mmCIF file of C-alpha atoms in Angstrom:
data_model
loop_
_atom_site.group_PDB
_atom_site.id
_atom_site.type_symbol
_atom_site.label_atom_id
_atom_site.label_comp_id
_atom_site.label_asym_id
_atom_site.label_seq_id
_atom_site.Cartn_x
_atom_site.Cartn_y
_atom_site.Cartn_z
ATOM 1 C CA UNK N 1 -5.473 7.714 24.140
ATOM 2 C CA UNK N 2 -9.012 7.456 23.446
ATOM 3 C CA UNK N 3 -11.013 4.483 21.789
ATOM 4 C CA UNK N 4 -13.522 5.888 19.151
ATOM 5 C CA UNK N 5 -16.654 3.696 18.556
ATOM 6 C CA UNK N 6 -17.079 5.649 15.124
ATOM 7 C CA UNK N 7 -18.153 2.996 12.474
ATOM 8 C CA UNK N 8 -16.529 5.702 9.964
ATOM 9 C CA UNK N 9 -13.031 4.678 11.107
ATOM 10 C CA UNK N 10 -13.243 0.910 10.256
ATOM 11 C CA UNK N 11 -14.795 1.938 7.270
ATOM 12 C CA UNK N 12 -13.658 -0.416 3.937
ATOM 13 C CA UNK N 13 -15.815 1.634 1.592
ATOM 14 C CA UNK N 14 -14.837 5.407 0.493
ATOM 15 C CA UNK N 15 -17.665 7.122 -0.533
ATOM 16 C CA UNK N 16 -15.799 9.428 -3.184
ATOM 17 C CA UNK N 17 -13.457 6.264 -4.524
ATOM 18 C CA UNK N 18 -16.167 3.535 -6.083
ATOM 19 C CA UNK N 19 -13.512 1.414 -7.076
ATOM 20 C CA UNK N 20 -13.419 0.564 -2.890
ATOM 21 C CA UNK N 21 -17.196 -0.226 -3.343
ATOM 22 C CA UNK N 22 -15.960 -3.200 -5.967
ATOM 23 C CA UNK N 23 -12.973 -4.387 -4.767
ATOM 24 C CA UNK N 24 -14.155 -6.048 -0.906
ATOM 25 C CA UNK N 25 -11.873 -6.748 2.310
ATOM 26 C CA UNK N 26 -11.287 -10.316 2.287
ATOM 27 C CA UNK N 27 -12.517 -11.313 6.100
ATOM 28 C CA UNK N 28 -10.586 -14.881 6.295
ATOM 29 C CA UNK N 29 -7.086 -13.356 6.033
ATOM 30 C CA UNK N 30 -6.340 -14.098 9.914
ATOM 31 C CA UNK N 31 -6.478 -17.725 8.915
ATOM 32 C CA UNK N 32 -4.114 -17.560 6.518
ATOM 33 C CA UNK N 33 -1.672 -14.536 7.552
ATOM 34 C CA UNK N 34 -0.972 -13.865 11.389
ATOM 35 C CA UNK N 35 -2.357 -10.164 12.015
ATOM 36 C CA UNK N 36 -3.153 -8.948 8.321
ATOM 37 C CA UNK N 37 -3.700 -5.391 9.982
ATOM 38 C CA UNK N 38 0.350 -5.642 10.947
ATOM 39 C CA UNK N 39 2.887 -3.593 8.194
ATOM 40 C CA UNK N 40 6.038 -5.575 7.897
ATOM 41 C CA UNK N 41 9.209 -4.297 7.021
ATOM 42 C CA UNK N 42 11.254 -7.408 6.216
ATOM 43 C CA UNK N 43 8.730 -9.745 4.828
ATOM 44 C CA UNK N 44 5.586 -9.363 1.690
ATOM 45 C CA UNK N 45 3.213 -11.812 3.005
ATOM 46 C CA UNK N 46 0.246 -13.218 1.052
ATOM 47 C CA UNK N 47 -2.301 -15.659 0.642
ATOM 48 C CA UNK N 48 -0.113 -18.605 -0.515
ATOM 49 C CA UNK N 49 3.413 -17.018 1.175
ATOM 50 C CA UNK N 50 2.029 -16.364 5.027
ATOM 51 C CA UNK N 51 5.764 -15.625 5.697
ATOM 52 C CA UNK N 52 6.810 -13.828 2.894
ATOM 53 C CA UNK N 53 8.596 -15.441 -0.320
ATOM 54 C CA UNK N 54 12.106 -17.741 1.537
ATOM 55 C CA UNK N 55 13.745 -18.251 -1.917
ATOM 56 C CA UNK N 56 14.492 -14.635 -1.998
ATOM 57 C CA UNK N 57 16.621 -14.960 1.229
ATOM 58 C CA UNK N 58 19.207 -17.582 -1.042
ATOM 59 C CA UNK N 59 20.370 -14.017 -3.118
ATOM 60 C CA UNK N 60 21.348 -12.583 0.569
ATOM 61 C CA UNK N 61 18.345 -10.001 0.575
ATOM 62 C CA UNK N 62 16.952 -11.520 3.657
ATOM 63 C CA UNK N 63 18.167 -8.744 5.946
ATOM 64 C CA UNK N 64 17.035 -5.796 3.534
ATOM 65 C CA UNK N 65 13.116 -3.866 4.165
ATOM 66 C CA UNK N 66 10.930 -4.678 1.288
ATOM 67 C CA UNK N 67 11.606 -1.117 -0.770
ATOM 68 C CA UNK N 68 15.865 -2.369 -0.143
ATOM 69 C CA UNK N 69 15.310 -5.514 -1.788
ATOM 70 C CA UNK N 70 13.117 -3.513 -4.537
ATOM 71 C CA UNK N 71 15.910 -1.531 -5.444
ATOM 72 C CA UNK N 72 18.653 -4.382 -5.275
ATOM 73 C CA UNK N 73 16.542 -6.408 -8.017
ATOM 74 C CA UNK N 74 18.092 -2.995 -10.460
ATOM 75 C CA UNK N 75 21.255 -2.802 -8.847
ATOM 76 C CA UNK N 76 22.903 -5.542 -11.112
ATOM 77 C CA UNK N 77 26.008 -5.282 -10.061
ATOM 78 C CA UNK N 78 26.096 -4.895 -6.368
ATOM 79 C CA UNK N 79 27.628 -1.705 -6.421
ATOM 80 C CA UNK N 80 24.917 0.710 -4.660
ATOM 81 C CA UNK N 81 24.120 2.947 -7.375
ATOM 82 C CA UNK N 82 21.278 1.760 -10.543
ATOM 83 C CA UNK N 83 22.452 2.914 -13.153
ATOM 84 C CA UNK N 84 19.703 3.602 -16.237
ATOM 85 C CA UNK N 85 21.114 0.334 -18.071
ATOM 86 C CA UNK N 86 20.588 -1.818 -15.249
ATOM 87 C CA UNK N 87 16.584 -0.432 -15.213
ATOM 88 C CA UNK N 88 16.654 -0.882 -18.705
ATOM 89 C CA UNK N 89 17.690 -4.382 -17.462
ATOM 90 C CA UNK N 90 15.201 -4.829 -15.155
ATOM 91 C CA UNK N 91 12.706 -3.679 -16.483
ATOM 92 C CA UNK N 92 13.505 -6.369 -19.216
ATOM 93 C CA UNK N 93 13.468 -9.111 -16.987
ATOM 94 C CA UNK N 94 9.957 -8.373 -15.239
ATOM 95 C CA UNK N 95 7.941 -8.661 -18.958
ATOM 96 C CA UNK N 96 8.189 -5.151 -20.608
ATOM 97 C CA UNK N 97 9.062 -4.276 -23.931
ATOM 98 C CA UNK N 98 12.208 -2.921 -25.182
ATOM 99 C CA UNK N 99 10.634 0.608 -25.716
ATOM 100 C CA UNK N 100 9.165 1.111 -22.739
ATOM 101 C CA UNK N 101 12.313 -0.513 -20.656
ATOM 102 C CA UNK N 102 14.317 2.331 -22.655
ATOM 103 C CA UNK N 103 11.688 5.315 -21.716
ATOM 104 C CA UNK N 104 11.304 4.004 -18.059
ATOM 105 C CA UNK N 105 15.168 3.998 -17.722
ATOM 106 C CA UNK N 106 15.805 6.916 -19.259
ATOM 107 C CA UNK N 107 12.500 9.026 -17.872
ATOM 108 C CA UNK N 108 13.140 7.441 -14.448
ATOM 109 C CA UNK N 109 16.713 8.487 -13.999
ATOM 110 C CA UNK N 110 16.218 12.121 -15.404
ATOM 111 C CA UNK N 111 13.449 12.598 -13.328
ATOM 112 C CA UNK N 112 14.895 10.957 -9.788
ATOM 113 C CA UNK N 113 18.729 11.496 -10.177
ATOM 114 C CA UNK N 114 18.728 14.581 -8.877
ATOM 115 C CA UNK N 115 16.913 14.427 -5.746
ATOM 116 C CA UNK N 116 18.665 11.314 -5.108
ATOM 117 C CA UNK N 117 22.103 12.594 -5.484
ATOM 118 C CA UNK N 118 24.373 12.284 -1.711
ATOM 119 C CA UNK N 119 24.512 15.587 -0.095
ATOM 120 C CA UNK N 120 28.194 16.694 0.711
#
């Protein structure tokens, strides 16, 4: 494998996106998180959570990937399979408003049931 010197590949401004021009790299992250440049499957670390968020882990989600423990906030009831009520539900509980919970459940499910269905 080669190492390229090319200042274009640590690059933190895109030239055709300006909002990258506004919104800087922080530069003290390694104090706070361990490697910041690492992707984590199994943990969202931040600035005040450098090892993720531990009260999820009491609602048995600790051995889920991030996008697992994403969907099990909609699965209500355990079961595998959300179900447009239970986004309607969720989307409830994270601050929206009753229209919009009953668009997003219904406009999410008719749009992704389909590709999500098992294949026999």
């Amino acid at each position: 494998m080669e190492i390229n010197d090319d200042p274009v590949a640590m690059a933190t401004v895109a030239p055709m996106a300006p909002v990258t021009s506004k919104r800087h790299v922080r530069t003290d992250l390694e104090s706070y998180i361990p490697k910041p440049y690492m992707a984590r499957a199994m943990v969202a670390p931040d600035m005040e959570h450098p090892n993720g968020t531990l009260d999820h882990q009491a609602h048995g989600l600790s051995v889920l990937q991030q996008l697992q423990q994403h969907v099990a906030f909609f699965d209500q009831d355990n079961d595998g399979i959300v179900y447009p009520w239970e986004t309607y539900t969720g989307l409830r509980a994270i601050g929206f408003n009753a229209p919009i919970s009953l668009f997003g459940g219904l406009f999410f499910h008719l749009l992704l049931s389909y590709v999500t269905l098992p294949v026999s």
